[in-house]
Amino acid sequence: HVFNLLGAGSDGNATRKYAAYGHTKAGLVQLTKTLAGEVEGTAVGVHAISPGMVFTELLSSGRYAFGSRGRFFVNIIAEPPAFAAEKIVDNVRAFILETRDQSEGAAGGTSLALPPLFGRAATKSATFEVFTPAAALYKLARRLVLGEGKDRYYREADDEDKVPPTV
């Protein structure tokens, strides 16, 4: 199995102030699709992992570029790296176990394994999403109703739009 980690820009949208990062992620989508097509019907699977918004140093460095609305959404949506890593590992482990079980003739589950080829089951490529639209709506509703995530990473007030003083 090959697992490629997607990120901002992988959807084809512009990544303002992060052009170098965004273009590599857009290219990674193309690479993943191409490799998946080339290994189709074999025991090799090429997969994409979309972790959602992870609060890394790269995201943190854009603090003053977001504006108050952007900080509002970062506070709601972004997750710490450990959270995203745990979800990714859980999804990948479950996928590998399911694929292995199906290749050994286990019944049930989704049809991720294709007919055997050279004694091994062919593997269908997949995409793993840690953060889904349903999760975004859930988090937004909790923020609006319960105030969860307010000022989680950044203060959301407009006075934060000012560029920090240089030291």
PDB file of N, CA and C in Angstrom, residues 2-86:
ATOM      1  N   VAL A   2       0.400   2.252  -0.711  1.00  0.00           N
ATOM      2  CA  VAL A   2       1.026   3.570  -0.717  1.00  0.00           C
ATOM      3  C   VAL A   2      -0.038   4.552  -0.220  1.00  0.00           C
ATOM      4  N   PHE A   3       0.328   5.375   0.763  1.00  0.00           N
ATOM      5  CA  PHE A   3      -0.596   6.358   1.313  1.00  0.00           C
ATOM      6  C   PHE A   3      -0.016   7.753   1.114  1.00  0.00           C
ATOM      7  N   ASN A   4      -0.755   8.606   0.409  1.00  0.00           N
ATOM      8  CA  ASN A   4      -0.338   9.987   0.181  1.00  0.00           C
ATOM      9  C   ASN A   4      -1.201  10.910   1.026  1.00  0.00           C
ATOM     10  N   LEU A   5      -0.570  11.856   1.700  1.00  0.00           N
ATOM     11  CA  LEU A   5      -1.256  12.781   2.593  1.00  0.00           C
ATOM     12  C   LEU A   5      -1.602  14.067   1.852  1.00  0.00           C
ATOM     13  N   LEU A   6      -2.892  14.314   1.668  1.00  0.00           N
ATOM     14  CA  LEU A   6      -3.359  15.510   0.978  1.00  0.00           C
ATOM     15  C   LEU A   6      -3.394  16.687   1.937  1.00  0.00           C
ATOM     16  N   GLY A   7      -3.701  17.857   1.423  1.00  0.00           N
ATOM     17  CA  GLY A   7      -3.779  19.051   2.256  1.00  0.00           C
ATOM     18  C   GLY A   7      -4.365  20.197   1.470  1.00  0.00           C
ATOM     19  N   ALA A   8      -4.250  21.401   2.019  1.00  0.00           N
ATOM     20  CA  ALA A   8      -4.789  22.590   1.359  1.00  0.00           C
ATOM     21  C   ALA A   8      -4.227  22.695  -0.052  1.00  0.00           C
ATOM     22  N   GLY A   9      -5.099  22.931  -1.007  1.00  0.00           N
ATOM     23  CA  GLY A   9      -4.695  23.013  -2.405  1.00  0.00           C
ATOM     24  C   GLY A   9      -4.994  21.739  -3.164  1.00  0.00           C
ATOM     25  N   SER A  10      -5.205  20.635  -2.467  1.00  0.00           N
ATOM     26  CA  SER A  10      -5.457  19.374  -3.152  1.00  0.00           C
ATOM     27  C   SER A  10      -6.821  19.359  -3.831  1.00  0.00           C
ATOM     28  N   ASP A  11      -7.697  20.285  -3.454  1.00  0.00           N
ATOM     29  CA  ASP A  11      -9.005  20.390  -4.095  1.00  0.00           C
ATOM     30  C   ASP A  11      -8.972  21.295  -5.323  1.00  0.00           C
ATOM     31  N   GLY A  12      -7.805  21.842  -5.642  1.00  0.00           N
ATOM     32  CA  GLY A  12      -7.664  22.702  -6.803  1.00  0.00           C
ATOM     33  C   GLY A  12      -7.881  24.178  -6.520  1.00  0.00           C
ATOM     34  N   ASN A  13      -8.294  24.505  -5.291  1.00  0.00           N
ATOM     35  CA  ASN A  13      -8.498  25.909  -4.939  1.00  0.00           C
ATOM     36  C   ASN A  13      -7.170  26.586  -4.617  1.00  0.00           C
ATOM     37  N   ALA A  14      -7.153  27.900  -4.776  1.00  0.00           N
ATOM     38  CA  ALA A  14      -5.948  28.678  -4.494  1.00  0.00           C
ATOM     39  C   ALA A  14      -5.599  28.603  -3.007  1.00  0.00           C
ATOM     40  N   THR A  15      -4.319  28.656  -2.721  1.00  0.00           N
ATOM     41  CA  THR A  15      -3.832  28.658  -1.336  1.00  0.00           C
ATOM     42  C   THR A  15      -3.058  29.949  -1.120  1.00  0.00           C
ATOM     43  N   ARG A  16      -3.808  31.019  -0.967  1.00  0.00           N
ATOM     44  CA  ARG A  16      -3.226  32.358  -0.815  1.00  0.00           C
ATOM     45  C   ARG A  16      -2.168  32.356   0.288  1.00  0.00           C
ATOM     46  N   LYS A  17      -1.027  32.909  -0.024  1.00  0.00           N
ATOM     47  CA  LYS A  17       0.127  33.023   0.870  1.00  0.00           C
ATOM     48  C   LYS A  17       0.823  31.681   1.140  1.00  0.00           C
ATOM     49  N   TYR A  18       0.317  30.613   0.539  1.00  0.00           N
ATOM     50  CA  TYR A  18       0.923  29.281   0.701  1.00  0.00           C
ATOM     51  C   TYR A  18       1.027  28.599  -0.662  1.00  0.00           C
ATOM     52  N   ALA A  19       1.403  29.336  -1.674  1.00  0.00           N
ATOM     53  CA  ALA A  19       1.407  28.810  -3.043  1.00  0.00           C
ATOM     54  C   ALA A  19       2.291  27.578  -3.194  1.00  0.00           C
ATOM     55  N   ALA A  20       3.482  27.610  -2.619  1.00  0.00           N
ATOM     56  CA  ALA A  20       4.397  26.467  -2.768  1.00  0.00           C
ATOM     57  C   ALA A  20       3.793  25.222  -2.139  1.00  0.00           C
ATOM     58  N   TYR A  21       3.208  25.359  -0.974  1.00  0.00           N
ATOM     59  CA  TYR A  21       2.565  24.223  -0.307  1.00  0.00           C
ATOM     60  C   TYR A  21       1.371  23.728  -1.129  1.00  0.00           C
ATOM     61  N   GLY A  22       0.510  24.652  -1.535  1.00  0.00           N
ATOM     62  CA  GLY A  22      -0.707  24.297  -2.264  1.00  0.00           C
ATOM     63  C   GLY A  22      -0.448  23.595  -3.577  1.00  0.00           C
ATOM     64  N   HIS A  23       0.547  24.045  -4.314  1.00  0.00           N
ATOM     65  CA  HIS A  23       0.778  23.410  -5.615  1.00  0.00           C
ATOM     66  C   HIS A  23       1.320  21.991  -5.450  1.00  0.00           C
ATOM     67  N   THR A  24       2.058  21.730  -4.392  1.00  0.00           N
ATOM     68  CA  THR A  24       2.540  20.356  -4.194  1.00  0.00           C
ATOM     69  C   THR A  24       1.386  19.432  -3.843  1.00  0.00           C
ATOM     70  N   LYS A  25       0.413  19.931  -3.079  1.00  0.00           N
ATOM     71  CA  LYS A  25      -0.741  19.100  -2.715  1.00  0.00           C
ATOM     72  C   LYS A  25      -1.634  18.853  -3.921  1.00  0.00           C
ATOM     73  N   ALA A  26      -1.793  19.850  -4.793  1.00  0.00           N
ATOM     74  CA  ALA A  26      -2.571  19.662  -6.020  1.00  0.00           C
ATOM     75  C   ALA A  26      -1.891  18.617  -6.906  1.00  0.00           C
ATOM     76  N   GLY A  27      -0.578  18.681  -6.988  1.00  0.00           N
ATOM     77  CA  GLY A  27       0.170  17.695  -7.770  1.00  0.00           C
ATOM     78  C   GLY A  27       0.087  16.311  -7.173  1.00  0.00           C
ATOM     79  N   LEU A  28      -0.029  16.238  -5.862  1.00  0.00           N
ATOM     80  CA  LEU A  28      -0.115  14.941  -5.189  1.00  0.00           C
ATOM     81  C   LEU A  28      -1.409  14.215  -5.536  1.00  0.00           C
ATOM     82  N   VAL A  29      -2.491  14.962  -5.737  1.00  0.00           N
ATOM     83  CA  VAL A  29      -3.752  14.356  -6.164  1.00  0.00           C
ATOM     84  C   VAL A  29      -3.559  13.699  -7.526  1.00  0.00           C
ATOM     85  N   GLN A  30      -2.933  14.413  -8.444  1.00  0.00           N
ATOM     86  CA  GLN A  30      -2.678  13.871  -9.780  1.00  0.00           C
ATOM     87  C   GLN A  30      -1.785  12.633  -9.699  1.00  0.00           C
ATOM     88  N   LEU A  31      -0.734  12.703  -8.908  1.00  0.00           N
ATOM     89  CA  LEU A  31       0.166  11.563  -8.749  1.00  0.00           C
ATOM     90  C   LEU A  31      -0.580  10.357  -8.184  1.00  0.00           C
ATOM     91  N   THR A  32      -1.400  10.578  -7.172  1.00  0.00           N
ATOM     92  CA  THR A  32      -2.152   9.492  -6.541  1.00  0.00           C
ATOM     93  C   THR A  32      -3.084   8.825  -7.548  1.00  0.00           C
ATOM     94  N   LYS A  33      -3.828   9.627  -8.306  1.00  0.00           N
ATOM     95  CA  LYS A  33      -4.753   9.076  -9.303  1.00  0.00           C
ATOM     96  C   LYS A  33      -3.998   8.301 -10.386  1.00  0.00           C
ATOM     97  N   THR A  34      -2.889   8.864 -10.836  1.00  0.00           N
ATOM     98  CA  THR A  34      -2.114   8.219 -11.892  1.00  0.00           C
ATOM     99  C   THR A  34      -1.531   6.887 -11.422  1.00  0.00           C
ATOM    100  N   LEU A  35      -0.913   6.905 -10.236  1.00  0.00           N
ATOM    101  CA  LEU A  35      -0.343   5.664  -9.704  1.00  0.00           C
ATOM    102  C   LEU A  35      -1.418   4.619  -9.449  1.00  0.00           C
ATOM    103  N   ALA A  36      -2.565   5.043  -8.923  1.00  0.00           N
ATOM    104  CA  ALA A  36      -3.670   4.106  -8.673  1.00  0.00           C
ATOM    105  C   ALA A  36      -4.106   3.445  -9.973  1.00  0.00           C
ATOM    106  N   GLY A  37      -4.172   4.215 -11.041  1.00  0.00           N
ATOM    107  CA  GLY A  37      -4.530   3.652 -12.342  1.00  0.00           C
ATOM    108  C   GLY A  37      -3.483   2.682 -12.859  1.00  0.00           C
ATOM    109  N   GLU A  38      -2.216   2.987 -12.611  1.00  0.00           N
ATOM    110  CA  GLU A  38      -1.134   2.130 -13.100  1.00  0.00           C
ATOM    111  C   GLU A  38      -1.055   0.797 -12.367  1.00  0.00           C
ATOM    112  N   VAL A  39      -1.454   0.771 -11.102  1.00  0.00           N
ATOM    113  CA  VAL A  39      -1.370  -0.474 -10.329  1.00  0.00           C
ATOM    114  C   VAL A  39      -2.722  -1.173 -10.197  1.00  0.00           C
ATOM    115  N   GLU A  40      -3.745  -0.625 -10.856  1.00  0.00           N
ATOM    116  CA  GLU A  40      -5.081  -1.213 -10.777  1.00  0.00           C
ATOM    117  C   GLU A  40      -5.044  -2.689 -11.170  1.00  0.00           C
ATOM    118  N   GLY A  41      -5.734  -3.507 -10.391  1.00  0.00           N
ATOM    119  CA  GLY A  41      -5.774  -4.938 -10.663  1.00  0.00           C
ATOM    120  C   GLY A  41      -4.634  -5.711 -10.021  1.00  0.00           C
ATOM    121  N   THR A  42      -3.746  -5.017  -9.320  1.00  0.00           N
ATOM    122  CA  THR A  42      -2.650  -5.686  -8.617  1.00  0.00           C
ATOM    123  C   THR A  42      -2.927  -5.658  -7.118  1.00  0.00           C
ATOM    124  N   ALA A  43      -2.038  -6.229  -6.355  1.00  0.00           N
ATOM    125  CA  ALA A  43      -2.174  -6.242  -4.896  1.00  0.00           C
ATOM    126  C   ALA A  43      -1.738  -4.922  -4.266  1.00  0.00           C
ATOM    127  N   VAL A  44      -1.298  -3.973  -5.085  1.00  0.00           N
ATOM    128  CA  VAL A  44      -0.857  -2.676  -4.574  1.00  0.00           C
ATOM    129  C   VAL A  44      -2.018  -1.695  -4.644  1.00  0.00           C
ATOM    130  N   GLY A  45      -2.241  -0.971  -3.583  1.00  0.00           N
ATOM    131  CA  GLY A  45      -3.245   0.078  -3.567  1.00  0.00           C
ATOM    132  C   GLY A  45      -2.572   1.408  -3.322  1.00  0.00           C
ATOM    133  N   VAL A  46      -3.008   2.433  -4.021  1.00  0.00           N
ATOM    134  CA  VAL A  46      -2.488   3.785  -3.805  1.00  0.00           C
ATOM    135  C   VAL A  46      -3.646   4.595  -3.245  1.00  0.00           C
ATOM    136  N   HIS A  47      -3.463   5.149  -2.073  1.00  0.00           N
ATOM    137  CA  HIS A  47      -4.554   5.765  -1.334  1.00  0.00           C
ATOM    138  C   HIS A  47      -4.240   7.215  -0.988  1.00  0.00           C
ATOM    139  N   ALA A  48      -5.301   8.000  -0.835  1.00  0.00           N
ATOM    140  CA  ALA A  48      -5.177   9.393  -0.420  1.00  0.00           C
ATOM    141  C   ALA A  48      -5.751   9.544   0.982  1.00  0.00           C
ATOM    142  N   ILE A  49      -5.052  10.279   1.812  1.00  0.00           N
ATOM    143  CA  ILE A  49      -5.526  10.575   3.159  1.00  0.00           C
ATOM    144  C   ILE A  49      -5.727  12.083   3.253  1.00  0.00           C
ATOM    145  N   SER A  50      -6.937  12.474   3.609  1.00  0.00           N
ATOM    146  CA  SER A  50      -7.259  13.886   3.770  1.00  0.00           C
ATOM    147  C   SER A  50      -7.507  14.147   5.248  1.00  0.00           C
ATOM    148  N   PRO A  51      -6.527  14.743   5.940  1.00  0.00           N
ATOM    149  CA  PRO A  51      -6.636  14.883   7.390  1.00  0.00           C
ATOM    150  C   PRO A  51      -7.534  16.021   7.860  1.00  0.00           C
ATOM    151  N   GLY A  52      -7.976  16.870   6.959  1.00  0.00           N
ATOM    152  CA  GLY A  52      -8.721  18.051   7.393  1.00  0.00           C
ATOM    153  C   GLY A  52      -7.745  19.128   7.823  1.00  0.00           C
ATOM    154  N   MET A  53      -8.253  20.147   8.473  1.00  0.00           N
ATOM    155  CA  MET A  53      -7.395  21.239   8.903  1.00  0.00           C
ATOM    156  C   MET A  53      -6.692  20.854  10.206  1.00  0.00           C
ATOM    157  N   VAL A  54      -5.372  20.794  10.148  1.00  0.00           N
ATOM    158  CA  VAL A  54      -4.566  20.431  11.313  1.00  0.00           C
ATOM    159  C   VAL A  54      -3.794  21.672  11.758  1.00  0.00           C
ATOM    160  N   PHE A  55      -3.848  21.967  13.037  1.00  0.00           N
ATOM    161  CA  PHE A  55      -3.203  23.171  13.548  1.00  0.00           C
ATOM    162  C   PHE A  55      -1.702  22.923  13.705  1.00  0.00           C
ATOM    163  N   THR A  56      -0.980  23.201  12.626  1.00  0.00           N
ATOM    164  CA  THR A  56       0.470  23.040  12.592  1.00  0.00           C
ATOM    165  C   THR A  56       1.125  24.411  12.599  1.00  0.00           C
ATOM    166  N   GLU A  57       2.429  24.410  12.586  1.00  0.00           N
ATOM    167  CA  GLU A  57       3.153  25.674  12.537  1.00  0.00           C
ATOM    168  C   GLU A  57       2.839  26.440  11.256  1.00  0.00           C
ATOM    169  N   LEU A  58       2.626  25.727  10.158  1.00  0.00           N
ATOM    170  CA  LEU A  58       2.279  26.391   8.897  1.00  0.00           C
ATOM    171  C   LEU A  58       0.962  27.152   9.049  1.00  0.00           C
ATOM    172  N   LEU A  59      -0.033  26.529   9.618  1.00  0.00           N
ATOM    173  CA  LEU A  59      -1.320  27.187   9.820  1.00  0.00           C
ATOM    174  C   LEU A  59      -1.185  28.326  10.830  1.00  0.00           C
ATOM    175  N   SER A  60      -0.436  28.090  11.859  1.00  0.00           N
ATOM    176  CA  SER A  60      -0.225  29.094  12.898  1.00  0.00           C
ATOM    177  C   SER A  60       0.446  30.351  12.341  1.00  0.00           C
ATOM    178  N   SER A  61       1.317  30.183  11.374  1.00  0.00           N
ATOM    179  CA  SER A  61       2.037  31.331  10.820  1.00  0.00           C
ATOM    180  C   SER A  61       1.127  32.274  10.036  1.00  0.00           C
ATOM    181  N   GLY A  62      -0.071  31.814   9.658  1.00  0.00           N
ATOM    182  CA  GLY A  62      -0.995  32.654   8.904  1.00  0.00           C
ATOM    183  C   GLY A  62      -1.959  33.439   9.755  1.00  0.00           C
ATOM    184  N   ARG A  63      -1.715  33.487  11.036  1.00  0.00           N
ATOM    185  CA  ARG A  63      -2.618  34.114  12.003  1.00  0.00           C
ATOM    186  C   ARG A  63      -3.139  35.480  11.567  1.00  0.00           C
ATOM    187  N   TYR A  64      -2.269  36.336  11.093  1.00  0.00           N
ATOM    188  CA  TYR A  64      -2.670  37.695  10.761  1.00  0.00           C
ATOM    189  C   TYR A  64      -3.219  37.810   9.340  1.00  0.00           C
ATOM    190  N   ALA A  65      -3.128  36.745   8.580  1.00  0.00           N
ATOM    191  CA  ALA A  65      -3.668  36.761   7.224  1.00  0.00           C
ATOM    192  C   ALA A  65      -5.137  36.352   7.193  1.00  0.00           C
ATOM    193  N   PHE A  66      -5.621  35.714   8.247  1.00  0.00           N
ATOM    194  CA  PHE A  66      -6.971  35.164   8.249  1.00  0.00           C
ATOM    195  C   PHE A  66      -8.071  36.190   8.478  1.00  0.00           C
ATOM    196  N   GLY A  67      -7.807  37.217   9.249  1.00  0.00           N
ATOM    197  CA  GLY A  67      -8.864  38.129   9.653  1.00  0.00           C
ATOM    198  C   GLY A  67      -9.736  37.463  10.714  1.00  0.00           C
ATOM    199  N   SER A  68     -10.665  38.207  11.296  1.00  0.00           N
ATOM    200  CA  SER A  68     -11.459  37.661  12.392  1.00  0.00           C
ATOM    201  C   SER A  68     -12.347  36.503  11.938  1.00  0.00           C
ATOM    202  N   ARG A  69     -12.901  36.568  10.737  1.00  0.00           N
ATOM    203  CA  ARG A  69     -13.737  35.474  10.228  1.00  0.00           C
ATOM    204  C   ARG A  69     -12.908  34.208  10.024  1.00  0.00           C
ATOM    205  N   GLY A  70     -11.726  34.371   9.480  1.00  0.00           N
ATOM    206  CA  GLY A  70     -10.850  33.214   9.280  1.00  0.00           C
ATOM    207  C   GLY A  70     -10.445  32.574  10.592  1.00  0.00           C
ATOM    208  N   ARG A  71     -10.112  33.415  11.576  1.00  0.00           N
ATOM    209  CA  ARG A  71      -9.755  32.875  12.904  1.00  0.00           C
ATOM    210  C   ARG A  71     -10.936  32.144  13.536  1.00  0.00           C
ATOM    211  N   PHE A  72     -12.148  32.662  13.315  1.00  0.00           N
ATOM    212  CA  PHE A  72     -13.367  32.004  13.797  1.00  0.00           C
ATOM    213  C   PHE A  72     -13.412  30.563  13.286  1.00  0.00           C
ATOM    214  N   PHE A  73     -13.189  30.381  11.977  1.00  0.00           N
ATOM    215  CA  PHE A  73     -13.263  29.041  11.395  1.00  0.00           C
ATOM    216  C   PHE A  73     -12.071  28.165  11.773  1.00  0.00           C
ATOM    217  N   VAL A  74     -10.886  28.744  11.877  1.00  0.00           N
ATOM    218  CA  VAL A  74      -9.731  27.963  12.334  1.00  0.00           C
ATOM    219  C   VAL A  74      -9.999  27.430  13.741  1.00  0.00           C
ATOM    220  N   ASN A  75     -10.528  28.276  14.602  1.00  0.00           N
ATOM    221  CA  ASN A  75     -10.831  27.853  15.977  1.00  0.00           C
ATOM    222  C   ASN A  75     -11.846  26.722  16.011  1.00  0.00           C
ATOM    223  N   ILE A  76     -12.783  26.708  15.080  1.00  0.00           N
ATOM    224  CA  ILE A  76     -13.814  25.674  15.044  1.00  0.00           C
ATOM    225  C   ILE A  76     -13.295  24.391  14.407  1.00  0.00           C
ATOM    226  N   ILE A  77     -12.651  24.521  13.269  1.00  0.00           N
ATOM    227  CA  ILE A  77     -12.356  23.362  12.422  1.00  0.00           C
ATOM    228  C   ILE A  77     -11.012  22.695  12.710  1.00  0.00           C
ATOM    229  N   ALA A  78      -9.980  23.472  12.956  1.00  0.00           N
ATOM    230  CA  ALA A  78      -8.630  22.905  13.093  1.00  0.00           C
ATOM    231  C   ALA A  78      -8.545  21.962  14.292  1.00  0.00           C
ATOM    232  N   GLU A  79      -7.810  20.906  14.109  1.00  0.00           N
ATOM    233  CA  GLU A  79      -7.571  19.931  15.176  1.00  0.00           C
ATOM    234  C   GLU A  79      -6.077  19.851  15.447  1.00  0.00           C
ATOM    235  N   PRO A  80      -5.690  19.490  16.662  1.00  0.00           N
ATOM    236  CA  PRO A  80      -4.268  19.304  16.945  1.00  0.00           C
ATOM    237  C   PRO A  80      -3.725  18.105  16.164  1.00  0.00           C
ATOM    238  N   PRO A  81      -2.439  18.105  15.852  1.00  0.00           N
ATOM    239  CA  PRO A  81      -1.856  17.008  15.077  1.00  0.00           C
ATOM    240  C   PRO A  81      -2.120  15.620  15.671  1.00  0.00           C
ATOM    241  N   ALA A  82      -2.069  15.485  16.984  1.00  0.00           N
ATOM    242  CA  ALA A  82      -2.273  14.168  17.607  1.00  0.00           C
ATOM    243  C   ALA A  82      -3.668  13.621  17.319  1.00  0.00           C
ATOM    244  N   PHE A  83      -4.672  14.497  17.278  1.00  0.00           N
ATOM    245  CA  PHE A  83      -6.038  14.067  16.979  1.00  0.00           C
ATOM    246  C   PHE A  83      -6.125  13.528  15.560  1.00  0.00           C
ATOM    247  N   ALA A  84      -5.596  14.300  14.597  1.00  0.00           N
ATOM    248  CA  ALA A  84      -5.629  13.869  13.196  1.00  0.00           C
ATOM    249  C   ALA A  84      -4.842  12.578  13.013  1.00  0.00           C
ATOM    250  N   ALA A  85      -3.686  12.483  13.646  1.00  0.00           N
ATOM    251  CA  ALA A  85      -2.859  11.266  13.519  1.00  0.00           C
ATOM    252  C   ALA A  85      -3.597  10.045  14.047  1.00  0.00           C
ATOM    253  N   GLU A  86      -4.258  10.186  15.183  1.00  0.00           N
ATOM    254  CA  GLU A  86      -5.000   9.054  15.760  1.00  0.00           C
ATOM    255  C   GLU A  86      -6.113   8.585  14.821  1.00  0.00           C
TER     256      GLU A  86
END
